[in-house]
Coordinates of C-alpha atoms in Angstrom, one line a residue:
M1 CA 72.0 -121.9 -8.2
R2 CA 73.8 -118.9 -9.8
P3 CA 71.5 -115.8 -9.4
P4 CA 70.2 -114.2 -12.7
G5 CA 72.2 -111.2 -13.8
S6 CA 75.6 -112.5 -12.6
R7 CA 78.3 -114.1 -15.1
P8 CA 79.1 -117.8 -15.1
T9 CA 81.8 -118.9 -12.8
G10 CA 84.9 -121.3 -13.5
E11 CA 85.3 -120.2 -17.2
K12 CA 88.5 -119.1 -18.6
D13 CA 89.2 -116.2 -20.9
F14 CA 90.8 -117.3 -24.1
S15 CA 90.7 -113.8 -25.9
G16 CA 93.3 -113.5 -28.3
L17 CA 93.9 -117.1 -28.9
D18 CA 92.2 -117.6 -32.2
A19 CA 95.2 -119.1 -34.0
S20 CA 95.7 -121.4 -31.1
L21 CA 92.1 -122.6 -31.2
L22 CA 92.1 -123.0 -34.8
G23 CA 95.2 -125.2 -34.6
R24 CA 93.6 -127.4 -32.1
I25 CA 90.4 -127.8 -34.1
A26 CA 92.6 -128.7 -37.2
R27 CA 94.0 -131.7 -35.5
F28 CA 90.4 -133.0 -35.4
A29 CA 90.1 -132.2 -39.1
V30 CA 93.4 -133.9 -40.2
P31 CA 91.7 -137.4 -40.1
H32 CA 89.1 -136.4 -42.5
W33 CA 91.4 -134.8 -45.0
R34 CA 89.7 -136.3 -48.1
P35 CA 86.6 -134.3 -48.0
L36 CA 88.6 -131.2 -46.8
L37 CA 90.9 -131.6 -49.9
V38 CA 88.0 -132.0 -52.3
S39 CA 86.4 -128.8 -50.9
M40 CA 89.6 -126.9 -50.9
L41 CA 90.6 -127.9 -54.5
L42 CA 87.2 -126.8 -55.9
L43 CA 87.5 -123.5 -54.5
P44 CA 89.6 -121.8 -57.3
F45 CA 87.3 -123.3 -59.9
T46 CA 84.0 -122.0 -58.6
A47 CA 85.8 -118.8 -58.1
A48 CA 87.1 -118.6 -61.7
L49 CA 83.4 -119.5 -63.0
N50 CA 82.1 -116.6 -61.0
L51 CA 84.7 -114.4 -62.9
V52 CA 83.7 -115.8 -66.3
Q53 CA 80.3 -114.7 -66.3
P54 CA 80.6 -110.8 -66.2
Y55 CA 83.0 -111.0 -68.9
L56 CA 80.8 -113.0 -71.1
I57 CA 78.2 -110.4 -70.4
K58 CA 80.4 -107.5 -71.5
E59 CA 81.2 -109.4 -74.7
A60 CA 77.6 -109.8 -75.5
I61 CA 76.9 -106.1 -74.8
D62 CA 79.9 -104.9 -76.7
G63 CA 79.5 -107.3 -79.8
P64 CA 76.2 -108.8 -80.9
I65 CA 74.1 -106.5 -78.8
A66 CA 75.9 -103.3 -80.0
G67 CA 75.8 -104.5 -83.5
G68 CA 72.4 -105.7 -83.7
D69 CA 73.4 -109.3 -84.4
V70 CA 70.7 -111.4 -82.5
A71 CA 72.3 -114.7 -83.8
G72 CA 75.5 -113.9 -82.6
L73 CA 74.1 -114.1 -78.9
A74 CA 73.4 -117.6 -79.0
P75 CA 77.0 -118.9 -78.5
I76 CA 77.7 -116.5 -75.8
A77 CA 74.3 -117.3 -74.1
G78 CA 75.2 -121.1 -74.4
L79 CA 78.5 -120.4 -72.7
L80 CA 77.0 -118.3 -69.8
L81 CA 74.3 -121.0 -69.4
G82 CA 77.2 -123.8 -69.3
A83 CA 79.3 -121.7 -67.0
L84 CA 76.2 -121.2 -64.5
L85 CA 75.4 -125.0 -64.4
I86 CA 79.0 -126.1 -63.9
N87 CA 79.5 -123.6 -61.3
Y88 CA 76.3 -124.7 -59.3
S89 CA 77.2 -128.4 -59.7
L90 CA 80.6 -127.6 -58.2
M91 CA 79.4 -125.3 -55.5
F92 CA 77.1 -128.4 -54.4
V93 CA 80.0 -130.8 -54.3
Q94 CA 82.2 -128.4 -52.5
G95 CA 79.4 -127.4 -50.0
F96 CA 78.6 -131.1 -49.5
A97 CA 82.2 -132.2 -49.0
S98 CA 82.7 -129.3 -46.5
H99 CA 79.7 -130.0 -44.5
L100 CA 80.6 -133.8 -44.4
A101 CA 84.2 -132.9 -43.0
G102 CA 82.3 -130.3 -40.4
Q103 CA 80.0 -133.3 -39.3
A104 CA 82.8 -135.7 -39.2
I105 CA 84.8 -133.2 -36.9
V106 CA 81.7 -132.6 -34.7
H107 CA 81.4 -136.6 -34.3
D108 CA 85.1 -136.8 -33.2
L109 CA 84.9 -133.7 -30.9
R110 CA 81.8 -135.0 -29.2
V111 CA 83.2 -138.3 -28.7
A112 CA 86.3 -136.9 -27.1
V113 CA 84.3 -134.6 -24.9
H114 CA 82.2 -137.3 -23.6
G115 CA 85.1 -139.6 -23.1
H116 CA 87.1 -137.0 -21.2
L117 CA 83.9 -136.4 -19.0
L118 CA 83.7 -140.1 -18.1
G119 CA 87.2 -140.0 -16.6
L120 CA 86.8 -137.0 -14.5
H121 CA 86.9 -137.1 -10.8
D122 CA 83.7 -136.7 -8.9
R123 CA 84.5 -133.1 -7.6
Y124 CA 84.4 -132.1 -11.0
F125 CA 80.7 -132.8 -11.3
Q126 CA 80.1 -131.3 -8.0
R127 CA 81.4 -128.1 -9.3
N128 CA 79.7 -127.9 -12.8
P129 CA 76.2 -128.5 -13.2
A130 CA 74.9 -131.3 -15.8
G131 CA 73.2 -128.7 -17.9
R132 CA 76.2 -126.6 -18.4
L133 CA 78.3 -129.9 -19.3
L134 CA 75.4 -131.0 -21.6
T135 CA 75.7 -127.7 -23.5
R136 CA 79.5 -128.3 -23.9
C137 CA 78.8 -131.9 -25.4
T138 CA 76.1 -130.6 -27.8
N139 CA 75.5 -127.0 -28.7
D140 CA 79.1 -125.9 -28.2
V141 CA 80.4 -128.9 -30.3
E142 CA 77.9 -128.4 -32.9
G143 CA 78.9 -124.7 -33.2
I144 CA 82.7 -125.6 -34.0
G145 CA 81.2 -127.9 -36.8
E146 CA 79.0 -125.2 -38.2
M147 CA 82.1 -122.6 -37.9
F148 CA 84.4 -124.9 -40.1
A149 CA 81.8 -126.0 -42.6
A150 CA 80.0 -122.7 -43.2
G151 CA 82.3 -120.2 -41.7
L152 CA 85.9 -121.0 -42.3
L153 CA 86.1 -122.8 -45.6
T154 CA 83.7 -120.2 -47.0
L155 CA 86.2 -117.5 -46.0
F156 CA 88.7 -119.3 -48.2
A157 CA 86.3 -119.3 -51.1
D158 CA 85.7 -115.6 -50.7
V159 CA 89.5 -114.9 -50.5
F160 CA 89.9 -116.7 -54.1
L161 CA 86.9 -114.8 -55.4
L162 CA 88.2 -111.4 -54.0
L163 CA 91.6 -111.8 -55.5
G164 CA 90.2 -112.7 -58.9
I165 CA 87.9 -109.8 -58.9
C166 CA 90.7 -107.6 -57.9
V167 CA 92.8 -108.8 -61.0
A168 CA 89.6 -108.4 -63.4
L169 CA 88.9 -104.9 -62.0
L170 CA 92.5 -104.0 -62.7
L171 CA 92.4 -105.2 -66.2
L172 CA 89.1 -103.8 -67.3
N173 CA 90.1 -100.3 -65.8
W174 CA 92.8 -99.4 -63.3
K175 CA 91.4 -96.0 -62.4
L176 CA 87.9 -97.2 -61.5
A177 CA 89.6 -100.0 -59.8
L178 CA 91.5 -97.8 -57.5
V179 CA 88.2 -96.0 -56.8
T180 CA 86.8 -99.3 -55.5
F181 CA 89.9 -100.3 -53.7
A182 CA 90.0 -96.9 -51.9
A183 CA 87.0 -98.2 -49.7
L184 CA 88.7 -101.4 -48.6
P185 CA 90.8 -100.0 -45.5
L186 CA 87.5 -98.6 -44.0
L187 CA 85.5 -101.9 -44.8
F188 CA 88.1 -104.0 -43.1
G189 CA 88.8 -101.6 -40.3
V190 CA 85.1 -101.5 -39.3
S191 CA 84.8 -105.3 -39.7
Q192 CA 87.6 -105.7 -37.3
W193 CA 85.9 -103.5 -34.7
F194 CA 82.8 -105.6 -35.2
Q195 CA 84.7 -108.9 -35.0
V196 CA 86.0 -108.1 -31.5
R197 CA 82.6 -107.2 -30.2
L198 CA 80.9 -110.1 -32.0
R199 CA 83.4 -112.6 -30.4
A200 CA 82.7 -111.1 -26.6
T201 CA 79.0 -111.1 -27.5
Y202 CA 78.9 -114.9 -28.7
R203 CA 80.8 -116.0 -25.6
E204 CA 78.2 -114.3 -23.4
L205 CA 75.5 -115.8 -25.5
R206 CA 77.0 -119.4 -25.1
S207 CA 77.3 -118.9 -21.4
R208 CA 73.7 -117.8 -21.2
V209 CA 72.6 -121.0 -23.0
S210 CA 74.8 -123.1 -20.7
V211 CA 73.3 -121.3 -17.6
L212 CA 69.7 -121.7 -18.9
N213 CA 70.3 -125.6 -19.7
A214 CA 71.8 -126.0 -16.2
Y215 CA 68.7 -124.4 -14.7
L216 CA 66.3 -126.3 -16.6
Q217 CA 68.0 -129.7 -16.1
E218 CA 68.1 -129.1 -12.3
R219 CA 64.4 -127.9 -12.0
I220 CA 63.1 -130.9 -14.1
S221 CA 65.0 -133.5 -11.9
G222 CA 63.7 -131.7 -8.8
I223 CA 60.1 -131.0 -9.9
R224 CA 58.7 -133.1 -7.1
V225 CA 60.1 -130.7 -4.7
I226 CA 59.1 -127.5 -6.5
Q227 CA 55.5 -128.8 -6.6
L228 CA 55.4 -130.3 -2.9
F229 CA 56.5 -126.8 -1.7
A230 CA 54.5 -124.5 -4.1
R231 CA 57.5 -123.0 -5.7
E232 CA 56.1 -123.1 -9.2
K233 CA 55.8 -119.3 -9.3
R234 CA 59.2 -118.5 -8.2
A235 CA 60.5 -121.0 -10.5
Y236 CA 58.8 -119.5 -13.4
R237 CA 60.1 -116.0 -12.5
E238 CA 63.8 -117.1 -12.3
F239 CA 63.6 -119.0 -15.6
S240 CA 62.0 -116.1 -17.2
A241 CA 65.0 -113.9 -15.8
H242 CA 67.3 -116.3 -17.2
N243 CA 65.6 -116.5 -20.4
S244 CA 65.5 -112.6 -20.6
E245 CA 69.1 -112.7 -20.2
L246 CA 69.6 -115.1 -23.2
M247 CA 67.1 -112.8 -25.2
A248 CA 69.1 -109.7 -24.4
A249 CA 72.4 -111.5 -25.5
N250 CA 70.7 -112.7 -28.7
F251 CA 69.4 -109.2 -29.4
T252 CA 72.9 -107.8 -29.0
S253 CA 74.5 -110.1 -31.5
I254 CA 71.7 -109.6 -34.0
R255 CA 72.1 -105.8 -33.6
L256 CA 75.6 -106.1 -34.3
D257 CA 75.3 -108.4 -37.2
A258 CA 72.3 -106.0 -38.7
M259 CA 74.9 -103.0 -38.2
L260 CA 77.7 -104.6 -40.0
F261 CA 75.6 -105.8 -42.9
A262 CA 73.9 -102.4 -43.3
F263 CA 77.2 -100.7 -43.4
V264 CA 78.9 -102.9 -45.9
D265 CA 75.6 -102.6 -48.1
A266 CA 75.8 -98.9 -47.9
M267 CA 79.4 -99.0 -48.7
G268 CA 78.6 -101.0 -51.8
H269 CA 75.9 -98.8 -52.9
L270 CA 78.1 -95.6 -52.3
V271 CA 81.0 -97.1 -54.3
T272 CA 78.8 -98.0 -57.3
A273 CA 77.3 -94.5 -57.2
L274 CA 80.8 -93.1 -57.5
L275 CA 81.9 -95.5 -60.2
I276 CA 78.9 -94.4 -62.4
W277 CA 79.8 -90.7 -61.9
W278 CA 83.4 -91.3 -62.6
A279 CA 82.7 -93.3 -65.7
A280 CA 80.5 -90.9 -67.2
G281 CA 83.5 -89.0 -68.9
P282 CA 85.3 -92.0 -70.4
I283 CA 82.2 -93.3 -71.8
V284 CA 81.3 -90.1 -73.5
E285 CA 85.1 -89.8 -74.6
G286 CA 85.0 -93.7 -75.9
A287 CA 87.6 -94.6 -73.5
L288 CA 85.3 -97.1 -71.9
T289 CA 82.6 -99.1 -73.4
F290 CA 79.0 -99.6 -72.1
G291 CA 79.6 -103.4 -71.8
A292 CA 83.0 -102.9 -69.9
L293 CA 81.1 -100.6 -67.4
V294 CA 78.3 -103.1 -66.8
A295 CA 81.0 -105.9 -66.5
F296 CA 82.8 -103.6 -64.0
L297 CA 79.7 -102.9 -62.1
D298 CA 78.9 -106.7 -61.9
Y299 CA 82.5 -107.3 -60.7
V300 CA 81.9 -104.5 -58.0
S301 CA 78.6 -106.1 -57.0
R302 CA 80.4 -109.4 -56.8
F303 CA 83.3 -107.9 -54.9
F304 CA 80.9 -106.4 -52.3
Q305 CA 78.8 -109.6 -51.9
P306 CA 81.4 -111.6 -50.0
I307 CA 82.2 -108.5 -47.9
R308 CA 78.4 -108.0 -47.2
D309 CA 78.2 -111.7 -46.3
L310 CA 81.3 -111.4 -43.9
S311 CA 78.9 -110.1 -41.4
Q312 CA 77.3 -113.5 -41.3
K313 CA 80.4 -115.5 -41.7
I314 CA 82.1 -113.2 -38.8
A315 CA 79.2 -114.3 -36.8
T316 CA 79.5 -118.0 -37.4
L317 CA 83.1 -117.9 -37.0
Q318 CA 83.0 -116.0 -33.7
A319 CA 80.2 -118.3 -32.4
G320 CA 82.4 -121.3 -33.2
L321 CA 85.3 -119.8 -31.5
A322 CA 83.4 -119.0 -28.7
S323 CA 82.1 -122.7 -28.4
A324 CA 85.8 -123.8 -29.0
E325 CA 87.0 -121.9 -26.0
R326 CA 84.4 -123.8 -24.0
V327 CA 85.1 -127.2 -25.3
F328 CA 88.9 -127.0 -24.9
E329 CA 88.3 -125.7 -21.5
L330 CA 86.8 -128.9 -20.6
L331 CA 89.1 -131.2 -22.7
D332 CA 92.0 -129.3 -20.9
E333 CA 90.6 -130.2 -17.4
Q334 CA 93.1 -132.2 -15.5
E335 CA 90.9 -133.6 -12.6
H336 CA 90.8 -137.2 -14.1
V337 CA 91.5 -140.5 -12.6
E338 CA 94.9 -141.9 -13.8
G339 CA 95.0 -145.8 -13.6
G340 CA 98.0 -148.0 -13.4
E341 CA 98.6 -151.2 -15.2
Y342 CA 98.4 -153.9 -12.4
D343 CA 95.9 -156.5 -12.8
A344 CA 95.6 -159.6 -10.9
P345 CA 93.1 -161.9 -9.2
V346 CA 92.0 -160.2 -6.2
R347 CA 91.8 -161.8 -2.6
G348 CA 90.4 -158.7 -0.9
A349 CA 92.7 -157.4 1.7
L350 CA 92.3 -153.7 2.5
S351 CA 94.8 -151.5 4.3
F352 CA 94.5 -147.8 5.1
Q353 CA 97.9 -146.3 6.0
D354 CA 97.8 -143.0 7.6
V355 CA 95.1 -141.9 5.1
R356 CA 94.3 -138.2 5.0
F357 CA 91.6 -136.4 2.9
A358 CA 89.8 -133.1 2.7
Y359 CA 87.0 -132.1 0.2
K360 CA 88.2 -128.5 1.0
E361 CA 91.7 -127.7 2.1
D362 CA 90.8 -126.2 5.5
E363 CA 88.2 -128.8 6.4
P364 CA 90.0 -132.1 6.7
V365 CA 87.5 -135.3 6.8
L366 CA 90.2 -138.0 7.3
R367 CA 93.1 -137.3 9.5
G368 CA 95.3 -140.2 9.5
L369 CA 93.3 -143.3 9.1
D370 CA 94.8 -146.7 9.8
M371 CA 92.8 -149.8 9.4
E372 CA 93.5 -153.4 8.3
I373 CA 90.8 -155.7 6.8
R374 CA 91.5 -159.5 6.1
P375 CA 90.4 -161.1 2.8
G376 CA 86.6 -162.2 3.2
E377 CA 86.1 -160.2 6.5
K378 CA 82.9 -158.2 7.0
V379 CA 83.5 -155.0 8.7
A380 CA 80.9 -152.5 9.8
L381 CA 81.8 -148.6 10.0
L382 CA 80.2 -146.9 12.8
G383 CA 80.5 -143.1 13.8
V384 CA 78.6 -140.2 14.2
T385 CA 77.9 -138.0 11.1
G386 CA 81.0 -136.3 9.5
A387 CA 83.2 -139.2 11.1
G388 CA 84.4 -140.1 7.6
K389 CA 82.8 -143.4 7.0
T390 CA 81.3 -142.7 3.5
T391 CA 84.6 -140.9 2.4
A392 CA 86.5 -144.2 3.2
L393 CA 84.5 -146.0 1.1
R394 CA 84.9 -143.5 -1.7
L395 CA 88.6 -143.8 -1.6
I396 CA 88.7 -147.6 -2.2
N397 CA 87.1 -147.6 -5.6
R398 CA 88.8 -144.3 -6.5
I399 CA 85.8 -141.9 -6.9
Y400 CA 88.3 -139.6 -4.9
D401 CA 92.2 -140.0 -4.2
P402 CA 93.6 -139.6 -0.7
S403 CA 95.6 -136.3 -0.2
G404 CA 98.2 -138.1 2.1
G405 CA 98.8 -141.7 3.0
Q406 CA 97.8 -144.6 0.8
V407 CA 94.9 -147.3 0.4
L408 CA 96.2 -150.7 -0.4
L409 CA 94.4 -153.8 -2.0
D410 CA 96.1 -156.9 -1.5
G411 CA 99.3 -154.9 -0.6
V412 CA 99.4 -153.1 -3.8
P413 CA 98.6 -149.3 -3.7
L414 CA 95.2 -148.4 -5.4
G415 CA 97.1 -146.1 -7.9
R416 CA 99.0 -148.9 -9.5
W417 CA 95.7 -151.1 -10.3
S418 CA 94.2 -150.6 -13.6
L419 CA 91.0 -148.6 -13.2
E420 CA 89.1 -151.4 -15.1
A421 CA 90.5 -154.2 -12.8
L422 CA 89.9 -152.2 -9.5
R423 CA 86.3 -151.3 -10.3
R424 CA 85.4 -154.8 -11.8
S425 CA 86.7 -156.3 -8.3
V426 CA 84.9 -153.5 -6.2
G427 CA 81.1 -153.5 -6.1
V428 CA 79.1 -150.7 -4.5
V429 CA 75.6 -150.3 -3.2
L430 CA 74.6 -146.8 -2.2
Q431 CA 71.9 -145.4 -0.1
D432 CA 70.4 -143.6 -3.4
V433 CA 70.6 -146.2 -6.1
F434 CA 70.8 -144.8 -9.5
L435 CA 68.8 -146.6 -12.2
F436 CA 68.8 -145.4 -16.0
M437 CA 65.6 -145.2 -17.8
G438 CA 65.3 -148.3 -19.8
T439 CA 64.7 -152.0 -19.4
V440 CA 65.4 -154.0 -16.4
R441 CA 67.9 -156.0 -18.4
N442 CA 70.2 -153.0 -19.5
N443 CA 70.0 -151.8 -15.7
L444 CA 71.4 -155.1 -14.4
A445 CA 73.9 -155.9 -17.2
L446 CA 75.0 -152.3 -17.8
G447 CA 76.2 -153.3 -21.3
K448 CA 77.8 -156.5 -20.1
D449 CA 77.0 -159.6 -22.2
V450 CA 75.0 -161.7 -19.6
D451 CA 72.3 -164.5 -20.6
D452 CA 68.8 -164.3 -19.2
E453 CA 69.4 -167.4 -17.0
R454 CA 72.3 -165.6 -15.1
L455 CA 70.1 -162.6 -14.8
W456 CA 67.2 -164.4 -13.1
A457 CA 69.5 -166.4 -10.9
A458 CA 70.9 -163.1 -9.4
L459 CA 67.5 -161.8 -9.1
D460 CA 66.6 -165.3 -7.3
Q461 CA 69.6 -164.8 -5.0
V462 CA 68.3 -161.4 -3.7
G463 CA 64.5 -162.1 -3.8
A464 CA 63.8 -159.8 -6.3
R465 CA 62.1 -162.1 -9.0
P466 CA 58.6 -161.3 -7.8
L467 CA 59.4 -157.5 -8.3
V468 CA 60.7 -158.0 -12.0
A469 CA 57.9 -160.3 -13.0
R470 CA 55.3 -157.9 -11.8
I471 CA 56.9 -154.7 -13.9
G472 CA 57.0 -156.9 -17.1
G473 CA 60.2 -159.1 -16.8
L474 CA 63.6 -158.3 -17.9
D475 CA 62.1 -156.2 -20.6
G476 CA 60.2 -154.3 -18.1
V477 CA 60.6 -150.6 -18.4
L478 CA 62.0 -148.4 -15.7
A479 CA 61.4 -144.6 -15.6
E480 CA 64.0 -142.1 -15.1
R481 CA 66.1 -142.9 -12.0
G482 CA 63.8 -145.9 -11.4
R483 CA 61.0 -143.6 -10.2
N484 CA 58.5 -146.0 -10.6
L485 CA 59.8 -148.3 -8.0
S486 CA 60.1 -147.9 -4.1
A487 CA 63.4 -147.1 -2.5
G488 CA 63.6 -150.7 -1.3
E489 CA 62.8 -152.2 -4.6
R490 CA 65.7 -150.1 -6.2
Q491 CA 67.9 -151.5 -3.5
L492 CA 67.1 -154.9 -4.5
L493 CA 67.9 -154.4 -8.1
A494 CA 71.2 -152.9 -7.0
F495 CA 72.1 -156.0 -5.1
A496 CA 71.2 -158.0 -8.1
R497 CA 73.5 -156.1 -10.1
V498 CA 76.4 -156.7 -7.8
M499 CA 75.6 -160.4 -7.7
I500 CA 76.0 -160.3 -11.8
Y501 CA 79.4 -158.6 -11.5
D502 CA 80.4 -160.9 -8.8
P503 CA 83.2 -158.4 -7.2
Q504 CA 85.6 -159.6 -4.5
V505 CA 85.3 -156.6 -2.4
L506 CA 81.5 -155.2 -1.6
L507 CA 81.0 -151.7 -0.3
L508 CA 77.5 -150.9 1.2
D509 CA 76.8 -147.3 2.0
E510 CA 73.7 -146.9 4.2
A511 CA 71.9 -149.1 2.1
T512 CA 68.9 -149.8 4.3
S513 CA 68.8 -146.3 6.1
N514 CA 65.6 -145.2 4.1
V515 CA 63.5 -148.3 3.7
D516 CA 60.5 -149.4 5.7
T517 CA 60.6 -152.4 8.0
F518 CA 59.0 -154.8 5.5
S519 CA 61.6 -153.8 2.8
E520 CA 64.4 -153.9 5.3
E521 CA 63.7 -157.7 6.0
V522 CA 64.0 -158.5 2.3
I523 CA 67.0 -156.4 1.9
Q524 CA 68.9 -157.7 4.9
E525 CA 68.4 -161.1 3.4
A526 CA 69.9 -159.8 0.1
I527 CA 72.7 -158.2 2.0
R528 CA 73.6 -161.6 3.7
T529 CA 73.5 -163.3 0.3
A530 CA 75.7 -160.4 -1.3
M531 CA 78.4 -160.6 1.5
A532 CA 78.9 -164.2 1.7
G533 CA 82.4 -164.9 0.5
R534 CA 83.3 -161.5 0.0
T535 CA 85.4 -158.7 1.8
T536 CA 82.6 -156.3 2.8
L537 CA 82.7 -152.7 4.4
V538 CA 79.4 -151.4 5.3
V539 CA 78.3 -148.3 6.7
A540 CA 76.0 -149.4 9.7
H541 CA 72.9 -147.7 11.0
R542 CA 71.0 -150.5 12.3
L543 CA 71.7 -153.0 14.9
S544 CA 70.7 -155.9 12.5
T545 CA 73.5 -155.0 10.3
I546 CA 76.1 -154.7 13.0
Q547 CA 75.4 -158.3 14.2
E548 CA 76.1 -159.8 10.7
V549 CA 79.6 -158.6 10.5
D550 CA 83.0 -159.9 11.8
R551 CA 84.2 -156.8 13.4
V552 CA 83.1 -153.1 14.0
A553 CA 85.3 -150.3 13.1
V554 CA 84.4 -147.3 15.0
M555 CA 85.4 -144.0 13.5
H556 CA 85.8 -140.7 15.0
R557 CA 86.9 -137.4 13.6
G558 CA 88.6 -139.0 10.5
R559 CA 90.4 -141.7 12.6
L560 CA 89.7 -145.1 13.7
A561 CA 88.7 -145.1 17.3
E562 CA 88.5 -148.7 18.0
M563 CA 88.0 -152.1 16.5
G564 CA 86.6 -155.4 17.4
T565 CA 83.7 -157.7 17.6
H566 CA 80.7 -156.5 18.9
A567 CA 80.9 -158.5 22.1
E568 CA 84.4 -157.2 22.5
L569 CA 83.6 -153.4 22.1
L570 CA 80.2 -153.6 24.0
G571 CA 82.5 -155.0 26.9
G572 CA 84.8 -152.4 27.0
D573 CA 84.2 -148.5 28.0
G574 CA 85.0 -147.0 24.7
L575 CA 83.0 -144.9 21.9
Y576 CA 81.1 -148.0 20.6
R577 CA 79.6 -148.7 24.2
K578 CA 78.5 -145.1 24.3
L579 CA 77.0 -145.1 20.8
Y580 CA 75.3 -148.5 21.5
E581 CA 73.7 -147.4 24.7
T582 CA 72.6 -144.0 23.2
Y583 CA 71.3 -145.4 19.7
F584 CA 71.0 -149.2 19.6
A585 CA 69.9 -150.3 23.2
S586 CA 66.3 -149.7 22.3
G587 CA 66.7 -150.9 18.9
D588 CA 66.6 -147.6 17.1
A589 CA 68.6 -146.9 14.1
A590 CA 71.6 -144.8 14.4

């Protein structure tokens, strides 16, 4: 766990790549051009209707009001009311269209991120906590959609409005307009200063949210360990520290946002005061009408309104860009499994040819493994901890790829096989079976269209029908990770799942190492059933398993030390005999 107070690791710095980020987001926006086009086309009309309103007020003051013509106000009031109604209607359509496009972009981004995650190597998930990746798929993607709908498009609306107001101010009184424009360099300079700091603040804020989610996910998953070792108080303190860091980052963003809003608001009032002072002379001299001054001040108010709101829009934009950095960092991750196009019926011949592999560059696990396994043959992998048994199995279904040498299935390198064909043909039962929260049916079929008759047949083959009947049948609900079942019961469901998918190659990784004697008898029978007619590699820890296979492969320091039948190896004077005499002669597990 990363200690409180330190920065998240493994995150790139995308400072200064705003245009690049916006360009990549735009590619996700192109398929949704229709609502975007509607939103963009309505922007000039909403800006124009905003500009009409102060002018109508000027006409009312300088005309009917100045002349005492009450009846003459009716047409102007009608025009003003009509302009307001039309403006609000167009604003509704424009806002709805922009948010519709934003949510569509969020949908596509979330699908892209999830799809990319599904193809990444296992080593990527070992480096990145699940909570952090969850934040990328949810909070960060949502931040991009909010930036697009409520930040980017509204900035375009403000640009149209500001340009129109500038023209209106110049037409009304160019001298007063220059007084107003004198504040612009200072306003935009200060806004740029805040923009840079808000970007960094929101990058930090997103990182803190990611860390907090990762911490919560890990602690909730490991709640039993926390309670069993009475670590509740420590977990409480650690969470409080992470939460305080998140709160501090939030306070920083709030403080910057409030400072920018207050500065723009103060500048708006200062400019208004200067205008009133400057306009006193022209009004007295008759060079400027009172109605024109009121309209001018109304335009100035509308001029500063988008600049005043710019603080919130900058916050939304910077939060979205910070999210985009993190999302595209994930999408740029290249540690994914590339499959080939080869697809053919599988016989089950496996070949390891000078296979080398290391989880870390300076710590090799496999150091030149050579091994041949015939179709339908059952082979037990034996060796002390760290010999490379489990690693060899992980290479077969391409959870990892070898750093040297190659693994072949039916004489074809695994890299040439399509991933779907390979993993359809290779079934795996691990020591720690993962079951999803949901029904037994969904956990057995895993989305495959399988009728109930076949599901029950598979359960009968492995002796799991009584278990499933006890928990409510195929519609019985399993808790998260199958925690309402024992380790042996989860293993039985895993074997039933393999029988449903009917692979030609079966990999068993310590499938009976943590079950009791009674469960082992049932599971051993399930293993015999599952191995029948299939090429099988099983990491062996029990004598009963070794006696069921055709040959035993003894591994030592990442290489094949010896291989043969149980009787052949026991009759020799090699490593197998020593292991047998040390661990198996008394009937104990290795």
